[in-house]
CSV table of C-alpha atoms in Angstrom, one decimal:
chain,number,residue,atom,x,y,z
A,1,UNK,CA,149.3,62.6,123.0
A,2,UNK,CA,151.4,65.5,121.3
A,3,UNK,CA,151.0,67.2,125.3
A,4,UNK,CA,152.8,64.1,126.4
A,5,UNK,CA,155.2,63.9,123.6
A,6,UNK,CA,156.8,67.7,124.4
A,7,UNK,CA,156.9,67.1,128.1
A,8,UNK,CA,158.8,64.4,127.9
A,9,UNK,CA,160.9,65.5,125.3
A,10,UNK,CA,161.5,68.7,127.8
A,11,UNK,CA,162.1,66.6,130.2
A,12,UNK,CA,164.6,64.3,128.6
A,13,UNK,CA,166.6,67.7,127.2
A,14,UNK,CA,167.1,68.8,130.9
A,15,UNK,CA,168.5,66.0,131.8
A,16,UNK,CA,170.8,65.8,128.8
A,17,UNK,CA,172.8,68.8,129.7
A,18,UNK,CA,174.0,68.3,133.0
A,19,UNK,CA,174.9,64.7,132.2
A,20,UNK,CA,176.9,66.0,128.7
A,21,UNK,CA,178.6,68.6,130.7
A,22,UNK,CA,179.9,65.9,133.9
A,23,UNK,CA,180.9,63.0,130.9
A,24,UNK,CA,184.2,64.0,131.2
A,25,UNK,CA,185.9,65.9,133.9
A,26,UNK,CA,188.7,67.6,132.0
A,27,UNK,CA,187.9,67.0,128.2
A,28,UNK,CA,190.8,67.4,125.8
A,29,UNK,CA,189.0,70.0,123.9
A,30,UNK,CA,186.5,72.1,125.7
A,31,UNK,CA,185.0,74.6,122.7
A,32,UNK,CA,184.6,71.5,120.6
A,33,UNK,CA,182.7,69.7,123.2
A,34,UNK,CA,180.3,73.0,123.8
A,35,UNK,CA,180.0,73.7,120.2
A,36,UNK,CA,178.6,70.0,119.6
A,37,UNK,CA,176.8,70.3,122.8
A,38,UNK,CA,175.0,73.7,121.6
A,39,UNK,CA,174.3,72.1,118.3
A,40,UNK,CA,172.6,69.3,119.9
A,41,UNK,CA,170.6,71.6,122.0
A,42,UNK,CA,169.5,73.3,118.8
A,43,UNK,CA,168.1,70.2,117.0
A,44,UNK,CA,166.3,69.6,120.3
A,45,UNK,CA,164.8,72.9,120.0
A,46,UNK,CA,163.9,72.7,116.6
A,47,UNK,CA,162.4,69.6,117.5
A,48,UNK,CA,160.3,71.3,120.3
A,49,UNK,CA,159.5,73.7,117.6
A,50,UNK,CA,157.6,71.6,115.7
A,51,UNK,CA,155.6,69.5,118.4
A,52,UNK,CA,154.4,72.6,119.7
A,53,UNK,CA,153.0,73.6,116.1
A,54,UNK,CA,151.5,70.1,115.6
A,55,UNK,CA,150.1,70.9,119.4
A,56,UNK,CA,148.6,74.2,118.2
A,57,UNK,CA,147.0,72.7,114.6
A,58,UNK,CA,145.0,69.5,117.1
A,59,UNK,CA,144.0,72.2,119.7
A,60,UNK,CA,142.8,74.3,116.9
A,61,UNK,CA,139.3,74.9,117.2
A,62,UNK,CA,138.2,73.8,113.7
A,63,UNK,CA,139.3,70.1,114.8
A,64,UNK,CA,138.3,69.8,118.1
A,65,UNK,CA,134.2,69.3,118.2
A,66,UNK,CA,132.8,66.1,116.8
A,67,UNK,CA,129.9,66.7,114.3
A,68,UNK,CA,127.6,65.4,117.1
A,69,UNK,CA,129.0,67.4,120.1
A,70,UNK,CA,125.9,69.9,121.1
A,71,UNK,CA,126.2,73.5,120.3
A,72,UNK,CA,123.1,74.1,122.2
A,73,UNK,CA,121.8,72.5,125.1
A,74,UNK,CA,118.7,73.6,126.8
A,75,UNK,CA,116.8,71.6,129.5
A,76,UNK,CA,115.5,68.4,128.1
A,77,UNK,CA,117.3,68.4,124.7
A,78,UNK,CA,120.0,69.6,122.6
A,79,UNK,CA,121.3,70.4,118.8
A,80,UNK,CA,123.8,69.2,117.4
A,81,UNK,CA,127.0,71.1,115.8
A,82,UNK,CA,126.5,69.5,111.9
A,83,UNK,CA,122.3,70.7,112.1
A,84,UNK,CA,123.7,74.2,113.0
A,85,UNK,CA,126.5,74.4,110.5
A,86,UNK,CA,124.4,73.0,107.7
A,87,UNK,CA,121.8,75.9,108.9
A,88,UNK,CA,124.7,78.4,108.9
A,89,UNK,CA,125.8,77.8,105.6
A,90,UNK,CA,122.1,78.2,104.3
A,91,UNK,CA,121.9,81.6,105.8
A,92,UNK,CA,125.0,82.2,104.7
A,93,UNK,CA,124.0,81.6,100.8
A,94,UNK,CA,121.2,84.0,101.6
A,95,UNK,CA,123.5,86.4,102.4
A,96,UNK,CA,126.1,85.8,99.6
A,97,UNK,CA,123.2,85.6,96.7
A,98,UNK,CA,122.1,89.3,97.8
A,99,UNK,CA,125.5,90.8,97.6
A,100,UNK,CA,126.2,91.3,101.6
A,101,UNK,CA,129.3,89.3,103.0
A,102,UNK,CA,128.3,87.3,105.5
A,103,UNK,CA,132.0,87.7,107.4
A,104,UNK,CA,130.6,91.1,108.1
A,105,UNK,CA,127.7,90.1,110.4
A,106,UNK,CA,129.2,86.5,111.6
A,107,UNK,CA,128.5,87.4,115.2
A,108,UNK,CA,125.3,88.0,114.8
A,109,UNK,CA,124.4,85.7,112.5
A,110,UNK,CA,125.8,82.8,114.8
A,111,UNK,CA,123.6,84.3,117.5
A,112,UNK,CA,120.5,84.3,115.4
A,113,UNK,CA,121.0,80.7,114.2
A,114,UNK,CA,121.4,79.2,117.0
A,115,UNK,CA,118.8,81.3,119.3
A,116,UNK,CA,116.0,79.8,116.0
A,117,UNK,CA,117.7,76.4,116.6
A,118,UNK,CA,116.8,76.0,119.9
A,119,UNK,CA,113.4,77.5,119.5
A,120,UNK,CA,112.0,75.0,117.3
A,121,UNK,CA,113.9,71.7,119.0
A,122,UNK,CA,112.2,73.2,122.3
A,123,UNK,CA,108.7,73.1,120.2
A,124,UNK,CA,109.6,69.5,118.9
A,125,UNK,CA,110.2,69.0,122.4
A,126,UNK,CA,106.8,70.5,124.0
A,127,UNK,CA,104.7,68.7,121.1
A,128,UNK,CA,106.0,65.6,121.8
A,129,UNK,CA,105.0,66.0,125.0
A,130,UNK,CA,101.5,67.1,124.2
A,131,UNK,CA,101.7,63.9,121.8
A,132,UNK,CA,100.9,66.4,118.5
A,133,UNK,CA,104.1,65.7,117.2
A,134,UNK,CA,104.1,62.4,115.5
A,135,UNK,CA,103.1,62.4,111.5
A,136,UNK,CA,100.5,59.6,109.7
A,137,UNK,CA,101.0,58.4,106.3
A,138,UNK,CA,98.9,61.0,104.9
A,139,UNK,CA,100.3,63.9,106.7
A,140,UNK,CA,103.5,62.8,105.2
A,141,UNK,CA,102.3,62.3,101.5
A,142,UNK,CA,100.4,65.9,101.4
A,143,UNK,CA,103.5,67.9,102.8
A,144,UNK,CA,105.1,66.0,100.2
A,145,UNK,CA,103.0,67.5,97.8
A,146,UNK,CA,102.7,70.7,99.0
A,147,UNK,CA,106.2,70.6,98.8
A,148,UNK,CA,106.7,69.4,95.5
A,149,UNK,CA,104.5,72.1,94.2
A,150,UNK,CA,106.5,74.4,96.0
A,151,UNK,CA,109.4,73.6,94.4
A,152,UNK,CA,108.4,73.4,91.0
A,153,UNK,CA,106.6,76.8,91.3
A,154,UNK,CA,110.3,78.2,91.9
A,155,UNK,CA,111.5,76.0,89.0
A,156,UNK,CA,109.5,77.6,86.8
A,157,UNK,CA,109.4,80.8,87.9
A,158,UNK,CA,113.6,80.6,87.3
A,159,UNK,CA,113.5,78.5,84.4
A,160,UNK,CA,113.2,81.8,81.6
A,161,UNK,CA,116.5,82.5,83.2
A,162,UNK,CA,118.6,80.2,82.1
A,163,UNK,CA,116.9,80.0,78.7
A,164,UNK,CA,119.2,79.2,75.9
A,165,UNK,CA,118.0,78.2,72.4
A,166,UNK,CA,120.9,75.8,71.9
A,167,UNK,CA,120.2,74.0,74.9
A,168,UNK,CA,117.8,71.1,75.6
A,169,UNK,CA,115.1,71.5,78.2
A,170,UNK,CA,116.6,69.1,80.3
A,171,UNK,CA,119.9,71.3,80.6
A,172,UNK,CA,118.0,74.2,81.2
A,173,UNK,CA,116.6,72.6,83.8
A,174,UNK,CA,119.7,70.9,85.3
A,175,UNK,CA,121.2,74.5,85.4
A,176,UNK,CA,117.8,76.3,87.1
A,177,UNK,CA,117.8,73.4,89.7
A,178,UNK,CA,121.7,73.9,90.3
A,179,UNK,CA,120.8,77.7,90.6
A,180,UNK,CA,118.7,76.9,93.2
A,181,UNK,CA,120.7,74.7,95.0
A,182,UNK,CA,123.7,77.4,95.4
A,183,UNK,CA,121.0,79.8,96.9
A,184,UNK,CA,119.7,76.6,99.6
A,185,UNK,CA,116.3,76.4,97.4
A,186,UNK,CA,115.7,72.2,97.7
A,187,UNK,CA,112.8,70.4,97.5
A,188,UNK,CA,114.3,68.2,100.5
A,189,UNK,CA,114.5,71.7,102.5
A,190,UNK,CA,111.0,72.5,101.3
A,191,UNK,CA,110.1,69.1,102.2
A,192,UNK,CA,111.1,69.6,105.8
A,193,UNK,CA,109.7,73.0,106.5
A,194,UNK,CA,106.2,71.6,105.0
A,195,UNK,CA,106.6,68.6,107.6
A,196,UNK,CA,107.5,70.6,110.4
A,197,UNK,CA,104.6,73.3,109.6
A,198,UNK,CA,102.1,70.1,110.0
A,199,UNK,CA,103.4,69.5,114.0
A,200,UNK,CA,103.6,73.4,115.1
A,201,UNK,CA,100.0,73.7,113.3
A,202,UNK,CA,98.7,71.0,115.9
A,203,UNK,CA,101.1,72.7,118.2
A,204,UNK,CA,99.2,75.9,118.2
A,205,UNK,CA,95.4,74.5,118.3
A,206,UNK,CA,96.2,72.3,121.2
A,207,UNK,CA,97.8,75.4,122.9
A,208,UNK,CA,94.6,77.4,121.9
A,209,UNK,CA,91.8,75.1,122.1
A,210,UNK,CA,90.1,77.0,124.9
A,211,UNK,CA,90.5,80.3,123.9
A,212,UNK,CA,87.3,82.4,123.4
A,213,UNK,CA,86.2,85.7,122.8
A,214,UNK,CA,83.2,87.7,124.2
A,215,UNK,CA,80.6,90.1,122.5
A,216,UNK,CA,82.3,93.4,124.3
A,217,UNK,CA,86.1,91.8,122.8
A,218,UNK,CA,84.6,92.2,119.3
A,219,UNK,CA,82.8,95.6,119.7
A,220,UNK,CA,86.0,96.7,121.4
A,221,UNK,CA,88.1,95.4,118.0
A,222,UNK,CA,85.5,97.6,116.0
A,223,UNK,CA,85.9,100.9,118.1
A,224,UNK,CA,89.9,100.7,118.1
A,225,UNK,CA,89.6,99.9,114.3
A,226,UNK,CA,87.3,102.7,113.4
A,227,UNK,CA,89.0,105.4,115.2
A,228,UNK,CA,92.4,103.8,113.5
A,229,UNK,CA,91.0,103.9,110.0
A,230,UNK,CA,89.1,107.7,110.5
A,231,UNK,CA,92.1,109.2,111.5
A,232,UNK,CA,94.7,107.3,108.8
A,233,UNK,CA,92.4,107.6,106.0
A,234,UNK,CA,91.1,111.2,106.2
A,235,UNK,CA,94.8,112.2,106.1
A,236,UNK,CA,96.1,110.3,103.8
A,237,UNK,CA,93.5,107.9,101.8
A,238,UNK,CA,96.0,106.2,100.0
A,239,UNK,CA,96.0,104.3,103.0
A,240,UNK,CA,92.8,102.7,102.1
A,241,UNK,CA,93.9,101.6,98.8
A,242,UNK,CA,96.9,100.1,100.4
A,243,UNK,CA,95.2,98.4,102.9
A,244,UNK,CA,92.2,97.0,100.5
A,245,UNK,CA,94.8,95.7,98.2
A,246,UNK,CA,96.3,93.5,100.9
A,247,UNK,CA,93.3,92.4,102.4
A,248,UNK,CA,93.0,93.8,105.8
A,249,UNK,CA,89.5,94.8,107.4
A,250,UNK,CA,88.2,97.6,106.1
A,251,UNK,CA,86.8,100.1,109.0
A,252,UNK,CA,86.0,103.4,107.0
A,253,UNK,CA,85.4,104.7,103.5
A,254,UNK,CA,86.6,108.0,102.3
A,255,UNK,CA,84.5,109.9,99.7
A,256,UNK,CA,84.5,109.4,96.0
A,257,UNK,CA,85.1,105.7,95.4
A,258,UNK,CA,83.3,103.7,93.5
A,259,UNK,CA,83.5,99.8,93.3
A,260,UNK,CA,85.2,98.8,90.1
A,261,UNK,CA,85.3,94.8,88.9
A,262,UNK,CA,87.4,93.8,86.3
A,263,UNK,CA,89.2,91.0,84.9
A,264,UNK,CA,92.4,91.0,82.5
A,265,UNK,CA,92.7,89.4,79.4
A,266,UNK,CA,96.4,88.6,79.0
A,267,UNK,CA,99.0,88.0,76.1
A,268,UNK,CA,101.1,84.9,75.8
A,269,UNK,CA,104.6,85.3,77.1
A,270,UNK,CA,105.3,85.6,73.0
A,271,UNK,CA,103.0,88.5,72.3
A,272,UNK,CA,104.1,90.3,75.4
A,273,UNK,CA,107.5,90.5,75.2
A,274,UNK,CA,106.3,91.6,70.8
A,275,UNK,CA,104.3,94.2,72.1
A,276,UNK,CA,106.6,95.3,74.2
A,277,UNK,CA,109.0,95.8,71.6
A,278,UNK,CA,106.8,97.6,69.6
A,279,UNK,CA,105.5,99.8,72.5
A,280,UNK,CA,109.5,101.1,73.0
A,281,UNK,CA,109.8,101.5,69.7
A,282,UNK,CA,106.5,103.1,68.6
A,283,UNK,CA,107.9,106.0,72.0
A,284,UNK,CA,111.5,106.7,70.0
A,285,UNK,CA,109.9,106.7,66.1
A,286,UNK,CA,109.1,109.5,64.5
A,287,UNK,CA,105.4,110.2,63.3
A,288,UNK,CA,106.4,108.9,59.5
A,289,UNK,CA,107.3,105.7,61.0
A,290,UNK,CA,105.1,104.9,63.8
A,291,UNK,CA,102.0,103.9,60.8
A,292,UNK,CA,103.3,100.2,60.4
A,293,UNK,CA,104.2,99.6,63.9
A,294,UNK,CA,101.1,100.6,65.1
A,295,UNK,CA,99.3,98.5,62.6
A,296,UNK,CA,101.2,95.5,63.7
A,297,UNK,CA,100.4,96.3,67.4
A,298,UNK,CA,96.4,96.3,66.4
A,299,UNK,CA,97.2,93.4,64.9
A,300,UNK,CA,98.3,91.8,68.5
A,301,UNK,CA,95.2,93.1,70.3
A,302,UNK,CA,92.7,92.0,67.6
A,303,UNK,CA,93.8,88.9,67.6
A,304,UNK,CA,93.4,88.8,71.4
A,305,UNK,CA,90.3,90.3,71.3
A,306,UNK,CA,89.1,87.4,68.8
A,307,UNK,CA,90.6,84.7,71.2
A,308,UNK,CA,88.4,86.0,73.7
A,309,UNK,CA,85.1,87.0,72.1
A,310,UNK,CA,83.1,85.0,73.8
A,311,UNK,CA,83.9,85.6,76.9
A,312,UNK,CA,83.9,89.6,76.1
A,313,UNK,CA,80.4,89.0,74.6
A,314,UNK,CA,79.1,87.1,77.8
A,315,UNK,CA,80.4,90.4,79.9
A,316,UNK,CA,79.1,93.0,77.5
A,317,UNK,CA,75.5,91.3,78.2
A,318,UNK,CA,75.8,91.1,82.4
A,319,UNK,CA,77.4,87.7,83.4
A,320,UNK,CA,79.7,88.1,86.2
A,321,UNK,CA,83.2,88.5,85.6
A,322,UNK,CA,84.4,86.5,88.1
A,323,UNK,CA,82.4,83.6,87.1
A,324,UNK,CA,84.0,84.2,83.7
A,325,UNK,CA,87.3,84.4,84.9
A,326,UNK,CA,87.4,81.1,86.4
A,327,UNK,CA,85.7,79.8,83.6
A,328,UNK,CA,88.3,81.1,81.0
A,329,UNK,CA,91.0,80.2,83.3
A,330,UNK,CA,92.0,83.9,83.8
A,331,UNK,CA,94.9,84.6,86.9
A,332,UNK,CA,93.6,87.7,87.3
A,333,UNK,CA,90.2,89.0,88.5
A,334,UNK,CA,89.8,91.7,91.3
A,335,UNK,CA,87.2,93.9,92.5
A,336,UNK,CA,88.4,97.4,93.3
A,337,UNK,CA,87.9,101.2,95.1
A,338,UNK,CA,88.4,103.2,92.7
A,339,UNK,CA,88.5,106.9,92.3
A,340,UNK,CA,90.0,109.8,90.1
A,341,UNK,CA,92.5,110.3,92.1
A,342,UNK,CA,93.6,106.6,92.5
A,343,UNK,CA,97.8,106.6,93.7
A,344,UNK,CA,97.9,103.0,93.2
A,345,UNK,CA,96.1,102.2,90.3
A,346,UNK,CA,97.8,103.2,86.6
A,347,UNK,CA,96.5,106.5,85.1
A,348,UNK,CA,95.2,104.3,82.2
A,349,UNK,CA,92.6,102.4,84.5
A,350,UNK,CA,91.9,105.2,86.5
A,351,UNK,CA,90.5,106.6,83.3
A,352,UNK,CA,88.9,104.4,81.7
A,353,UNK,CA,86.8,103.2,85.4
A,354,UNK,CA,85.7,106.6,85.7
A,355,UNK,CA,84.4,107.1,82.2
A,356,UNK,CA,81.9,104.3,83.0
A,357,UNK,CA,78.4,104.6,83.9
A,358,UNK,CA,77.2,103.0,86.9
A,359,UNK,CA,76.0,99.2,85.9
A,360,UNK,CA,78.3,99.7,83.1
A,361,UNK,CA,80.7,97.0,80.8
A,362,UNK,CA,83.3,98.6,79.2
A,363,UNK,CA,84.8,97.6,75.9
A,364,UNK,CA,88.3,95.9,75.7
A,365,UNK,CA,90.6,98.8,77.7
A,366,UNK,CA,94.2,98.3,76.2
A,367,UNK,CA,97.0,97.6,78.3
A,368,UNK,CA,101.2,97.0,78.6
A,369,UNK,CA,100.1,93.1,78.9
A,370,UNK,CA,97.0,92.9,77.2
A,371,UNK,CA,93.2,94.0,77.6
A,372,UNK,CA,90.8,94.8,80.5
A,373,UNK,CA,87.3,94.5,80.8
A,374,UNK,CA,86.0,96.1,83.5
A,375,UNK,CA,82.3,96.7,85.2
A,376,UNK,CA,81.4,100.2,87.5
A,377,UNK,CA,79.1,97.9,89.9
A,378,UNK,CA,77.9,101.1,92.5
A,379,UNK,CA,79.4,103.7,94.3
A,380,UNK,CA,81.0,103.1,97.5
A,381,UNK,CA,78.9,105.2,100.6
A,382,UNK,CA,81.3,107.0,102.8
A,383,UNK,CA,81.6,107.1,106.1
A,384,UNK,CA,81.9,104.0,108.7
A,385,UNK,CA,81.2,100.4,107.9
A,386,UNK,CA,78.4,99.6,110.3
A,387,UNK,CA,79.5,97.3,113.2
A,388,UNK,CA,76.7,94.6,112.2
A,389,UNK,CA,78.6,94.0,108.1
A,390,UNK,CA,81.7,93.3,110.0
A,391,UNK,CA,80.5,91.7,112.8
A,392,UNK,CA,81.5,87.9,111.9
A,393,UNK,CA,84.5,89.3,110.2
A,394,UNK,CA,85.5,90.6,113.2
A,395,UNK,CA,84.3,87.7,115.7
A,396,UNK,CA,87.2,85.8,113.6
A,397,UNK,CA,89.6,88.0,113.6
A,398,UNK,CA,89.3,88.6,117.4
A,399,UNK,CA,89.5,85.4,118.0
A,400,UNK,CA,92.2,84.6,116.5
A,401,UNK,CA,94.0,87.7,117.6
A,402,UNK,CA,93.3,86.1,120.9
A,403,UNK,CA,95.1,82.7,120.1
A,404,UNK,CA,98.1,84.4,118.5
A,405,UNK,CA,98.2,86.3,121.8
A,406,UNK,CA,97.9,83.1,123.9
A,407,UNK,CA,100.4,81.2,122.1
A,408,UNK,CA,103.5,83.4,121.5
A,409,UNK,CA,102.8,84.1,125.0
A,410,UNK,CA,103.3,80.4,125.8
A,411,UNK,CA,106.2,80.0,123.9
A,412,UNK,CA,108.0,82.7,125.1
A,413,UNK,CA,107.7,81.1,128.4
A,414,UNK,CA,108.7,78.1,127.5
A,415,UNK,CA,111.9,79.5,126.3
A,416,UNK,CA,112.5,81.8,129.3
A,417,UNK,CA,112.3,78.3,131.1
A,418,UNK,CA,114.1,76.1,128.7
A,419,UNK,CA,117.5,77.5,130.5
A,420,UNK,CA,119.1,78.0,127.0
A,421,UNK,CA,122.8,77.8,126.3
A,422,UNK,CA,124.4,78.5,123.3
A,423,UNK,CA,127.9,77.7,121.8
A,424,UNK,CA,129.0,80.3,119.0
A,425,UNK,CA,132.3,79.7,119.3
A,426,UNK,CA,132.0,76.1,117.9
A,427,UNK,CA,130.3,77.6,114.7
């Protein structure tokens, strides 16, 4: 419109010149007639002027895709420009909420939302296909749950936060949720990542289905995983703790570690944060003063210690601990390696474990957040883990080595295939 609008208006000014200039053959006054002349020619210009900068401002990239337009097409599909800017703006929230300006890495960013974009509409795609997409009623009402509990776990966890004593809970809450909202934390978001996680779940077991593993697979998972742990461990067994703490298989033992369970008897939020405070100030108080502190501290643990008597009663005569923990509705309950020379266990526990007897309870062990008990159930032996302990362990784990293998394999084809095209520039 605006394109046909300055042409013509070009037009009609090239015209106008010849025609002023032949109106009269011999005027009267010829500077008048070219002053008046070059003034018209300058409103015409300044007319020009402005068509071209409305031309510019509806050319301007900003205004020229539809929310709908696709900024990524693939074969079979596409994704539409408002899914990507909505994504965009998530990530850059992310950014924004741990100090790094987004404006900085734009590029990239772009790149990397719209690369994931087309990755999961390609998996919509392919489960459609393989008709593992579609969600029942009941899928539908446990992601809701899941999500729901999702979401109010963050809730809570952000809630202390925003705690103001002359505040109702509702506004607390109000302002945690809004919180959460500014850094893309939604319960609608949670929502559709629980939903989506039910499809690529089916997804990956109808991709995998077949996969097996044979007897010389596991016994070859035990070798690599032996040799792997010998040579980490006996050079640095810290190693070991680490990877005990976070679960992974456990190959080889170094020497001196002995298996320690315990469980931990915890303050409320109240007496925590009291005996915190008096721990602090106990550290900066001279000897004179530190008596009535100190008292007060007791105080805290007796009255812990009395809260859980039975419990600490039941221990001292042999019942397990973990069957007392989930009894007492404890949070924390663990069974440990433990030696003298522990790196990721505090001083204080290290001590107390190794002052135990084998088969032995200990009495309530003070600590920052409250009391341990804690049982020195047997030495650990060194050396290897024999293949036969780990053998079902391992039959899993191969397996399902081998399906992660298979699938991301699969996937990556299907994306080499997909023929992806990407639009950054509409971002």
């Amino acid at each position: 419109m605006f394109k046909r609008q300055l042409l013509a208006l070009l037009l009609a000014l090239s015209l106008l010149i010849p025609a002023a200039l032949a109106e009269e053959a011999a005027p009267a006054d010829p500077q008048a007639e070219i002053d008046a002349l070059n003034a018209r020619i300058a409103e015409l210009e300044a007319t020009v002027d402005d068509l071209e900068a409305r031309l510019a401002e509806y050319e301007a990239p900003q205004g020229e895709y539809a929310p709908d337009s696709a900024v990524v097409t693939f074969d079979g599909g596409s994704v539409p420009l408002s899914a990507a800017q909505e994504k965009y703006r998530q990530r850059a929230a992310y950014y924004e909420a741990i100090d790094i300006d987004e404006a900085d890495y734009a590029d990239d960013l772009k790149q990397d939302v719209l690369q994931n974009l087309a990755e999961d509409a390609i998996l919509a795609m392919k489960a459609q296909e393989m008709g593992v997409y579609d969600l029942t009623d009941a899928d539908r009402a446990e992601a809701e749950a899941d999500a729901r509990e999702t979401y109010e776990a963050n809730v809570e966890y952000y809630l202390s936060y925003f705690y103001d004593e002359s505040l109702s809970e509702e506004d607390i809450r109000r302002q945690t949720e809004e919180y959460l909202a500014g850094e893309g934390v939604s319960y609608e978001d949670i929502l559709t990542d629980c939903l989506s996680s039910v499809w690529k779940q089916r997804l990956f077991d109808a991709v995998t289905q077949d996969v097996t593993v044979t007897e010389e697979d596991i016994r070859a998972m035990y070798d690599e995983g032996l040799s792997n742990a010998m040579e980490t461990y006996l050079s640095d067994p810290e190693m070991f703790e680490y990877d005990y703490a976070y679960g992974d298989l456990i190959y080889y033992h170094p020497e001196g570690y002995r298996r320690i369970d315990f469980v931990q008897l915890s303050f409320t939020d109240d007496e925590a944060t009291l005996a915190s405070d008096l721990i602090n100030e106990i550290s900066v108080t001279d000897e004179d003063g530190r008596f009535a502190l100190e008292a007060e501290l007791d105080e805290l643990y007796e009255a812990l210690s009395a809260r859980y008597a039975d419990l600490i009663s039941r221990a001292a005569a042999g019942e397990d601990l973990e069957a007392l923990a989930q009894e007492f509705h404890l949070d924390e309950c663990a069974s440990l390696p433990v030696t003298e020379n522990s790196t990721t266990l505090s001083e204080e526990f290290c001590a107390a474990a190794m002052a135990l007897s084998a088969g032995q309870t200990s009495e309530p062990v003070r600590n920052d957040f409250g009391l341990w008990i804690m049982r020195y159930i047997s030495d650990i032996p060194p050396g290897e883990v024999p293949y036969e302990e780990m053998h079902d362990l391992l039959s899993e784990s191969a397996l399902d080595a081998a399906r992660q293998e298979l699938y991301f394999n699969t996937v990556d084809q299907w994306i080499e295939d997909a023929n992806i095209v990407i639009h950054p520039e509409m971002l």
